Amino acid sequence: MDRIEDLVRFVREHEADNLDRLLLSASRYPGIDVPFAVDQIKARRQVKEKLPAWYQNDRLVFPAKIAAEQCSSELTALYKQRLVGSDTCLCDLTGGLGIDSYFFSQKVRQVIYVERFPRYCEVAAHNFGVLGAGNIQVVNDDAGRFVDRALGVDVFYIDPARRGEGNRRVFALADCEPDLPRLLPSLLAKAPMIIAKLSPMADIQRTLEWLPGTVSVHVLSVRNECKELLFVIGRERGINDPRIVCVNFRVDGSEESFSFSLGEEREAVVRMRERVLGYLYEPNASLMKAGAFKVVGVRWGLDKLHVNSHLYTADDRLPDFPGRVFKVAEVIPFNHKRVKTLAREIPRANITVRNFPLSVSDLRKRTKITEGGDIYLFATTLANEEKVLIRCEKV
């Protein structure tokens, strides 16, 4: 890219500046595309946490701030390496910023990066060169057209764009671009395996209807926030109970993992309990997204507090549970008299609402309890329909 050294120097010198003021003073910097440089600073701020290695390398360029917003994180990109073999030619049909292409290239034999926007291709080629990724071929083409002439591809990777007209967010697969269900037969005619990255807002059951041949679904969360759904699709038909793999990357870098099938969930019979025991269990975001509402209780020997609450209880502390665990201190009946004086006992607390008639903000207004501290309050409904506040501490 032209004058990359000047751009790198400018971004480094102004990365902490007020960006609105920097844009207004653009005339002071002849020879620098200040709007583009400001986009670089915005993008670098965006990726500081989710792409630390890329953030540290100031010679990498970002084609647009939105590319940094939508790209995979380092953790999820590394996870995808587990889904492919080393002797693989992988084609990334929606190359974008190139994060997934780059991390796949660290595992597979060859990557073909396909992107319809020339500017993205130019930036990707530059970045791959900076990173020393010599096994990535950059192709400026439309995904649908390229598939027709693709040869020797073992795996197609696709991340359909999730923004519609007017830059509005869309989540239904049929509204995304490229149209994966329409493209699916052509992809499977060329390669035996497809990996599709979809919005964490997508409905898993509905999507399985659109993507026959799905072998497994991977629900990825980072710090208990669901980030990606990965659908692994093969040529075999008649697969009606794919494996659901739930993964959460904790703050400390460790990993929670839980897998099940939708058939197991349908057949599971979890015990219900009207009384809260010594410990409270809250499954992580990946399990909640995947709908593991009964099987997690059966697998861990937990009792469920209510069919719609998705909170569980036990007398014992179970290690390695995929979610948060709390030591119960008190179960408080939710009534007007007790709520009115509760802030005297608990002036600050972290409040969670599950299957409860009030929102967190409404409950704070009613109780006058402020945010923070080491106390956790779960407002929920028990199996006997009693409304309670469960006071506990995180363990």
Short mmCIF file of C-alpha atoms in Angstrom, two decimals:
data_model
loop_
_atom_site.label_atom_id
_atom_site.label_comp_id
_atom_site.label_asym_id
_atom_site.label_seq_id
_atom_site.Cartn_x
_atom_site.Cartn_y
_atom_site.Cartn_z
CA MET A 1 0.00 0.00 0.00
CA ASP A 2 1.10 3.56 -0.74
CA ARG A 3 2.91 5.53 1.97
CA ILE A 4 2.26 2.91 4.64
CA GLU A 5 5.12 4.21 6.78
CA ASP A 6 3.59 7.69 6.93
CA LEU A 7 0.20 6.22 7.85
CA VAL A 8 1.69 4.00 10.57
CA ARG A 9 3.59 6.92 12.06
CA PHE A 10 0.53 9.18 12.02
CA VAL A 11 -1.71 6.57 13.66
CA ARG A 12 0.89 5.86 16.32
CA GLU A 13 1.28 9.56 17.15
CA HIS A 14 -2.46 10.29 17.28
CA GLU A 15 -3.98 7.07 18.63
CA ALA A 16 -5.05 8.74 21.90
CA ASP A 17 -6.36 11.96 20.30
CA ASN A 18 -9.93 13.26 20.19
CA LEU A 19 -10.90 12.00 16.75
CA ASP A 20 -13.51 14.67 15.99
CA ARG A 21 -10.91 17.36 16.55
CA LEU A 22 -8.38 15.43 14.49
CA LEU A 23 -10.78 15.34 11.53
CA LEU A 24 -11.39 19.09 11.81
CA SER A 25 -7.65 19.74 11.67
CA ALA A 26 -7.03 17.55 8.61
CA SER A 27 -5.61 20.48 6.60
CA ARG A 28 -2.64 20.56 8.97
CA TYR A 29 -1.46 17.17 7.68
CA PRO A 30 -0.87 17.35 3.91
CA GLY A 31 -0.07 13.98 2.38
CA ILE A 32 -2.12 12.07 4.98
CA ASP A 33 -5.61 10.77 4.27
CA VAL A 34 -6.85 11.88 7.69
CA PRO A 35 -10.37 10.35 7.45
CA PHE A 36 -8.81 6.99 6.57
CA ALA A 37 -6.25 7.37 9.37
CA VAL A 38 -9.05 8.14 11.84
CA ASP A 39 -10.82 4.96 10.70
CA GLN A 40 -7.58 3.09 11.47
CA ILE A 41 -7.50 4.51 14.99
CA LYS A 42 -11.18 3.64 15.54
CA ALA A 43 -10.63 0.12 14.24
CA ARG A 44 -7.56 -0.41 16.42
CA ARG A 45 -9.55 0.67 19.47
CA GLN A 46 -12.25 -1.78 18.43
CA VAL A 47 -9.88 -4.77 18.19
CA LYS A 48 -7.69 -4.03 21.22
CA GLU A 49 -9.42 -6.64 23.38
CA LYS A 50 -10.59 -9.21 20.84
CA LEU A 51 -7.49 -9.22 18.60
CA PRO A 52 -4.57 -8.40 20.91
CA ALA A 53 -1.90 -9.79 18.55
CA TRP A 54 -3.18 -7.69 15.65
CA TYR A 55 -3.49 -4.63 17.85
CA GLN A 56 0.18 -4.93 18.83
CA ASN A 57 1.26 -4.93 15.17
CA ASP A 58 0.92 -1.32 14.03
CA ARG A 59 1.78 -2.14 10.40
CA LEU A 60 -1.57 -3.88 9.93
CA VAL A 61 -4.25 -1.86 8.14
CA PHE A 62 -8.05 -1.98 8.46
CA PRO A 63 -10.19 -1.27 5.37
CA ALA A 64 -13.09 0.13 7.44
CA LYS A 65 -14.19 0.41 11.08
CA ILE A 66 -17.16 -1.89 10.39
CA ALA A 67 -14.72 -4.65 9.36
CA ALA A 68 -13.19 -4.52 12.85
CA GLU A 69 -16.66 -4.58 14.44
CA GLN A 70 -17.80 -7.69 12.57
CA CYS A 71 -14.62 -9.77 12.48
CA SER A 72 -13.96 -12.84 14.60
CA SER A 73 -12.06 -12.56 17.84
CA GLU A 74 -8.68 -14.20 18.28
CA LEU A 75 -10.20 -16.81 20.62
CA THR A 76 -13.00 -17.83 18.26
CA ALA A 77 -10.70 -17.81 15.23
CA LEU A 78 -8.28 -20.14 17.01
CA TYR A 79 -11.17 -22.43 17.95
CA LYS A 80 -12.13 -22.83 14.29
CA GLN A 81 -8.73 -24.40 13.62
CA ARG A 82 -9.96 -27.47 15.53
CA LEU A 83 -12.62 -28.11 12.90
CA VAL A 84 -10.22 -28.68 9.99
CA GLY A 85 -7.30 -30.97 9.19
CA SER A 86 -3.77 -29.84 8.41
CA ASP A 87 -3.75 -31.25 4.85
CA THR A 88 -6.69 -29.08 3.80
CA CYS A 89 -7.35 -26.50 1.12
CA LEU A 90 -9.86 -24.10 2.66
CA CYS A 91 -11.71 -21.39 0.76
CA ASP A 92 -12.96 -18.41 2.75
CA LEU A 93 -15.78 -17.10 0.54
CA THR A 94 -16.43 -13.95 2.58
CA GLY A 95 -12.88 -12.85 3.36
CA GLY A 96 -13.56 -9.43 4.90
CA LEU A 97 -10.79 -8.31 7.22
CA GLY A 98 -9.13 -11.72 6.83
CA ILE A 99 -8.97 -12.73 10.49
CA ASP A 100 -10.40 -16.20 9.94
CA SER A 101 -8.38 -16.70 6.75
CA TYR A 102 -5.19 -15.84 8.61
CA PHE A 103 -5.83 -18.14 11.57
CA PHE A 104 -6.95 -20.98 9.31
CA SER A 105 -3.69 -20.52 7.37
CA GLN A 106 -1.74 -21.31 10.55
CA LYS A 107 -3.30 -24.81 10.51
CA VAL A 108 -4.19 -25.82 6.93
CA ARG A 109 -2.11 -26.38 3.80
CA GLN A 110 -3.67 -23.58 1.73
CA VAL A 111 -6.28 -20.83 2.11
CA ILE A 112 -8.10 -19.08 -0.74
CA TYR A 113 -9.38 -15.70 0.46
CA VAL A 114 -12.31 -14.50 -1.68
CA GLU A 115 -13.71 -10.98 -1.33
CA ARG A 116 -15.84 -8.92 -3.72
CA PHE A 117 -14.57 -5.48 -2.63
CA PRO A 118 -11.19 -4.58 -4.23
CA ARG A 119 -10.17 -2.35 -1.30
CA TYR A 120 -10.56 -5.22 1.16
CA CYS A 121 -8.48 -7.46 -1.09
CA GLU A 122 -5.72 -4.85 -1.30
CA VAL A 123 -5.64 -4.48 2.49
CA ALA A 124 -5.79 -8.25 3.05
CA ALA A 125 -2.86 -8.87 0.70
CA HIS A 126 -0.85 -6.23 2.55
CA ASN A 127 -1.71 -7.64 5.99
CA PHE A 128 -1.00 -11.25 5.01
CA GLY A 129 2.39 -10.10 3.75
CA VAL A 130 3.13 -8.31 7.02
CA LEU A 131 2.12 -11.44 8.94
CA GLY A 132 4.18 -13.75 6.75
CA ALA A 133 1.17 -15.84 5.73
CA GLY A 134 2.51 -17.08 2.43
CA ASN A 135 -0.08 -19.84 1.91
CA ILE A 136 -3.04 -17.49 1.35
CA GLN A 137 -4.21 -16.69 -2.19
CA VAL A 138 -6.23 -13.45 -2.45
CA VAL A 139 -9.03 -13.46 -5.04
CA ASN A 140 -11.22 -10.44 -5.84
CA ASP A 141 -14.52 -12.04 -6.87
CA ASP A 142 -18.13 -12.62 -5.87
CA ALA A 143 -18.61 -15.75 -3.75
CA GLY A 144 -21.31 -17.24 -6.00
CA ARG A 145 -19.28 -16.75 -9.18
CA PHE A 146 -16.10 -18.11 -7.64
CA VAL A 147 -17.75 -21.33 -6.45
CA ASP A 148 -18.61 -22.26 -10.05
CA ARG A 149 -14.92 -22.38 -10.97
CA ALA A 150 -13.41 -23.50 -7.66
CA LEU A 151 -11.18 -26.58 -7.92
CA GLY A 152 -9.49 -28.71 -5.28
CA VAL A 153 -11.29 -27.16 -2.31
CA ASP A 154 -11.78 -29.40 0.74
CA VAL A 155 -13.66 -26.94 2.98
CA PHE A 156 -15.69 -23.83 2.26
CA TYR A 157 -15.91 -21.27 5.06
CA ILE A 158 -18.63 -18.63 4.81
CA ASP A 159 -19.73 -15.76 7.03
CA PRO A 160 -22.81 -14.22 5.37
CA ALA A 161 -23.14 -10.45 5.81
CA ARG A 162 -25.74 -9.63 8.44
CA ARG A 163 -26.63 -6.08 7.43
CA GLY A 164 -29.52 -5.25 5.12
CA GLU A 165 -30.78 -2.06 3.48
CA GLY A 166 -29.99 1.10 5.38
CA ASN A 167 -27.23 -0.76 7.27
CA ARG A 168 -29.87 -2.40 9.49
CA ARG A 169 -28.94 -5.60 11.28
CA VAL A 170 -30.58 -8.82 10.10
CA PHE A 171 -30.48 -12.23 11.72
CA ALA A 172 -32.59 -14.55 9.57
CA LEU A 173 -30.42 -16.64 7.27
CA ALA A 174 -32.59 -15.86 4.25
CA ASP A 175 -31.91 -12.12 4.73
CA CYS A 176 -28.11 -12.48 4.74
CA GLU A 177 -25.72 -12.17 1.80
CA PRO A 178 -24.63 -14.50 0.22
CA ASP A 179 -27.82 -16.59 0.39
CA LEU A 180 -26.36 -19.71 1.98
CA PRO A 181 -29.39 -22.04 1.61
CA ARG A 182 -29.53 -21.26 -2.12
CA LEU A 183 -25.77 -21.67 -2.51
CA LEU A 184 -25.56 -24.86 -0.44
CA PRO A 185 -25.98 -27.45 -3.26
CA SER A 186 -23.24 -25.78 -5.33
CA LEU A 187 -20.89 -25.68 -2.35
CA LEU A 188 -21.41 -29.35 -1.49
CA ALA A 189 -20.90 -30.33 -5.12
CA LYS A 190 -17.42 -28.78 -4.91
CA ALA A 191 -16.33 -29.68 -1.36
CA PRO A 192 -17.36 -32.28 1.24
CA MET A 193 -17.47 -29.83 4.15
CA ILE A 194 -18.83 -26.35 4.85
CA ILE A 195 -18.33 -24.23 7.95
CA ALA A 196 -20.85 -21.39 8.29
CA LYS A 197 -20.40 -18.62 10.85
CA LEU A 198 -23.79 -17.16 11.75
CA SER A 199 -25.15 -14.47 14.04
CA PRO A 200 -25.45 -15.36 17.74
CA MET A 201 -29.03 -14.09 17.40
CA ALA A 202 -29.96 -16.77 14.84
CA ASP A 203 -32.50 -19.40 15.87
CA ILE A 204 -30.64 -22.73 15.95
CA GLN A 205 -33.65 -24.99 15.36
CA ARG A 206 -34.92 -22.88 12.46
CA THR A 207 -31.46 -22.67 10.92
CA LEU A 208 -31.09 -26.46 11.02
CA GLU A 209 -34.19 -26.64 8.81
CA TRP A 210 -32.48 -24.34 6.31
CA LEU A 211 -29.17 -26.25 6.40
CA PRO A 212 -29.79 -29.99 5.95
CA GLY A 213 -26.70 -32.08 6.43
CA THR A 214 -25.53 -30.14 9.49
CA VAL A 215 -23.24 -32.45 11.44
CA SER A 216 -22.55 -30.20 14.43
CA VAL A 217 -23.33 -26.76 15.80
CA HIS A 218 -20.75 -24.89 17.87
CA VAL A 219 -22.02 -22.14 20.17
CA LEU A 220 -19.09 -19.89 21.11
CA SER A 221 -19.11 -17.38 23.96
CA VAL A 222 -16.35 -15.11 25.20
CA ARG A 223 -16.54 -13.99 28.84
CA ASN A 224 -20.07 -15.35 29.03
CA GLU A 225 -21.34 -13.37 26.02
CA CYS A 226 -22.47 -15.43 23.03
CA LYS A 227 -20.44 -14.32 19.99
CA GLU A 228 -20.79 -16.87 17.18
CA LEU A 229 -22.70 -19.88 15.95
CA LEU A 230 -20.76 -22.29 13.72
CA PHE A 231 -22.68 -24.80 11.61
CA VAL A 232 -20.55 -27.63 10.21
CA ILE A 233 -22.31 -29.14 7.18
CA GLY A 234 -21.50 -32.30 5.22
CA ARG A 235 -22.86 -34.15 2.20
CA GLU A 236 -24.68 -36.82 4.16
CA ARG A 237 -28.44 -36.37 4.35
CA GLY A 238 -30.80 -37.68 7.01
CA ILE A 239 -28.84 -36.24 9.93
CA ASN A 240 -31.63 -35.03 12.19
CA ASP A 241 -29.85 -34.84 15.52
CA PRO A 242 -26.52 -33.02 15.14
CA ARG A 243 -24.14 -32.58 18.06
CA ILE A 244 -24.38 -29.23 19.84
CA VAL A 245 -21.06 -28.10 21.31
CA CYS A 246 -21.20 -25.23 23.82
CA VAL A 247 -17.95 -23.40 24.57
CA ASN A 248 -17.30 -20.42 26.82
CA PHE A 249 -13.88 -18.76 27.08
CA ARG A 250 -13.54 -17.42 30.62
CA VAL A 251 -11.85 -14.18 31.66
CA ASP A 252 -8.83 -16.13 32.95
CA GLY A 253 -8.34 -17.81 29.55
CA SER A 254 -9.68 -21.20 30.61
CA GLU A 255 -12.46 -22.90 28.68
CA GLU A 256 -15.85 -24.34 29.64
CA SER A 257 -17.22 -26.99 27.29
CA PHE A 258 -20.48 -28.96 27.22
CA SER A 259 -21.93 -31.01 24.36
CA PHE A 260 -25.29 -32.66 23.85
CA SER A 261 -27.84 -33.44 21.17
CA LEU A 262 -31.28 -31.95 20.72
CA GLY A 263 -32.66 -35.48 21.10
CA GLU A 264 -31.05 -35.76 24.54
CA GLU A 265 -32.62 -32.45 25.55
CA ARG A 266 -36.08 -33.54 24.38
CA GLU A 267 -35.89 -36.83 26.30
CA ALA A 268 -34.28 -35.48 29.47
CA VAL A 269 -36.41 -35.42 32.64
CA VAL A 270 -35.01 -33.00 35.18
CA ARG A 271 -36.05 -33.00 38.83
CA MET A 272 -37.98 -29.94 39.99
CA ARG A 273 -37.51 -28.53 43.50
CA GLU A 274 -39.57 -25.92 45.31
CA ARG A 275 -36.85 -25.17 47.86
CA VAL A 276 -33.47 -23.55 47.19
CA LEU A 277 -30.58 -25.68 48.50
CA GLY A 278 -27.07 -24.65 49.53
CA TYR A 279 -25.77 -23.74 46.07
CA LEU A 280 -27.28 -21.99 43.04
CA TYR A 281 -26.15 -22.86 39.50
CA GLU A 282 -26.53 -20.63 36.45
CA PRO A 283 -25.49 -22.16 33.06
CA ASN A 284 -23.27 -20.03 30.86
CA ALA A 285 -24.46 -18.06 27.82
CA SER A 286 -23.60 -20.83 25.33
CA LEU A 287 -25.77 -23.40 27.10
CA MET A 288 -28.62 -20.93 27.37
CA LYS A 289 -28.39 -20.08 23.67
CA ALA A 290 -28.26 -23.76 22.72
CA GLY A 291 -31.36 -24.54 24.76
CA ALA A 292 -29.72 -27.05 27.13
CA PHE A 293 -32.43 -26.38 29.70
CA LYS A 294 -32.99 -29.92 30.99
CA VAL A 295 -29.97 -31.98 29.97
CA VAL A 296 -27.54 -29.84 31.99
CA GLY A 297 -29.53 -30.57 35.16
CA VAL A 298 -29.66 -34.30 34.43
CA ARG A 299 -25.97 -34.50 33.50
CA TRP A 300 -24.86 -32.70 36.68
CA GLY A 301 -27.48 -34.16 39.04
CA LEU A 302 -29.03 -30.77 39.74
CA ASP A 303 -32.60 -29.85 40.63
CA LYS A 304 -34.34 -27.13 38.63
CA LEU A 305 -36.13 -24.32 40.45
CA HIS A 306 -38.79 -23.73 37.78
CA VAL A 307 -39.42 -24.97 34.26
CA ASN A 308 -38.94 -21.43 32.88
CA SER A 309 -36.26 -20.06 35.23
CA HIS A 310 -33.26 -22.14 34.05
CA LEU A 311 -31.67 -21.89 37.47
CA TYR A 312 -30.55 -25.03 39.31
CA THR A 313 -29.74 -25.96 42.89
CA ALA A 314 -27.87 -28.61 44.88
CA ASP A 315 -26.54 -29.16 48.39
CA ASP A 316 -22.99 -29.65 47.14
CA ARG A 317 -20.44 -27.50 45.32
CA LEU A 318 -19.82 -29.19 41.97
CA PRO A 319 -16.44 -28.40 40.36
CA ASP A 320 -16.10 -27.54 36.66
CA PHE A 321 -19.78 -26.69 36.16
CA PRO A 322 -20.15 -24.80 32.84
CA GLY A 323 -21.45 -21.56 34.28
CA ARG A 324 -21.59 -19.51 37.45
CA VAL A 325 -21.91 -21.06 40.91
CA PHE A 326 -23.14 -19.24 44.01
CA LYS A 327 -23.27 -20.06 47.72
CA VAL A 328 -26.79 -19.36 48.94
CA ALA A 329 -27.02 -17.17 52.04
CA GLU A 330 -30.76 -16.48 52.24
CA VAL A 331 -34.02 -16.90 50.34
CA ILE A 332 -36.13 -13.77 50.75
CA PRO A 333 -39.89 -13.86 50.06
CA PHE A 334 -40.81 -11.12 47.62
CA ASN A 335 -43.50 -9.13 49.38
CA HIS A 336 -44.18 -5.44 49.88
CA LYS A 337 -43.20 -5.34 53.55
CA ARG A 338 -39.80 -7.01 53.06
CA VAL A 339 -38.96 -5.19 49.86
CA LYS A 340 -39.62 -1.83 51.46
CA THR A 341 -36.83 -2.28 54.04
CA LEU A 342 -34.44 -4.48 52.01
CA ALA A 343 -31.99 -1.69 51.13
CA ARG A 344 -31.14 -1.31 54.82
CA GLU A 345 -29.78 -4.89 54.84
CA ILE A 346 -28.45 -4.91 51.28
CA PRO A 347 -27.54 -1.40 50.11
CA ARG A 348 -25.58 -2.71 47.08
CA ALA A 349 -25.93 -5.90 45.03
CA ASN A 350 -25.59 -7.40 41.58
CA ILE A 351 -29.14 -8.21 40.48
CA THR A 352 -30.22 -10.85 37.96
CA VAL A 353 -33.84 -11.43 36.96
CA ARG A 354 -35.05 -14.85 35.73
CA ASN A 355 -38.73 -15.63 35.15
CA PHE A 356 -39.80 -12.70 37.29
CA PRO A 357 -42.47 -10.01 36.74
CA LEU A 358 -40.07 -7.06 37.20
CA SER A 359 -37.04 -5.99 35.18
CA VAL A 360 -33.69 -5.28 36.87
CA SER A 361 -34.26 -1.51 36.64
CA ASP A 362 -37.79 -1.83 38.03
CA LEU A 363 -36.52 -3.98 40.90
CA ARG A 364 -33.81 -1.43 41.72
CA LYS A 365 -36.40 1.35 41.82
CA ARG A 366 -38.64 -0.73 44.07
CA THR A 367 -35.90 -1.80 46.50
CA LYS A 368 -33.52 1.21 46.27
CA ILE A 369 -30.59 -1.22 46.00
CA THR A 370 -27.68 0.21 44.00
CA GLU A 371 -25.36 -1.68 41.63
CA GLY A 372 -22.13 -3.37 42.73
CA GLY A 373 -20.54 -5.10 45.68
CA ASP A 374 -20.01 -8.80 46.45
CA ILE A 375 -23.65 -9.73 47.05
CA TYR A 376 -25.70 -11.30 44.24
CA LEU A 377 -29.49 -11.22 44.20
CA PHE A 378 -31.43 -13.54 41.89
CA ALA A 379 -35.06 -12.53 41.50
CA THR A 380 -36.95 -15.59 40.30
CA THR A 381 -40.01 -17.80 40.59
CA LEU A 382 -39.88 -21.21 42.29
CA ALA A 383 -41.67 -24.35 41.11
CA ASN A 384 -44.60 -23.59 43.48
CA GLU A 385 -44.90 -20.15 41.74
CA GLU A 386 -43.59 -18.31 44.80
CA LYS A 387 -41.65 -15.13 43.93
CA VAL A 388 -38.36 -14.87 45.82
CA LEU A 389 -35.03 -13.07 45.96
CA ILE A 390 -32.08 -15.43 46.40
CA ARG A 391 -29.20 -13.75 48.20
CA CYS A 392 -25.85 -15.39 47.52
CA GLU A 393 -22.12 -14.97 46.99
CA LYS A 394 -20.12 -16.08 43.99
CA VAL A 395 -17.72 -19.01 44.52
#
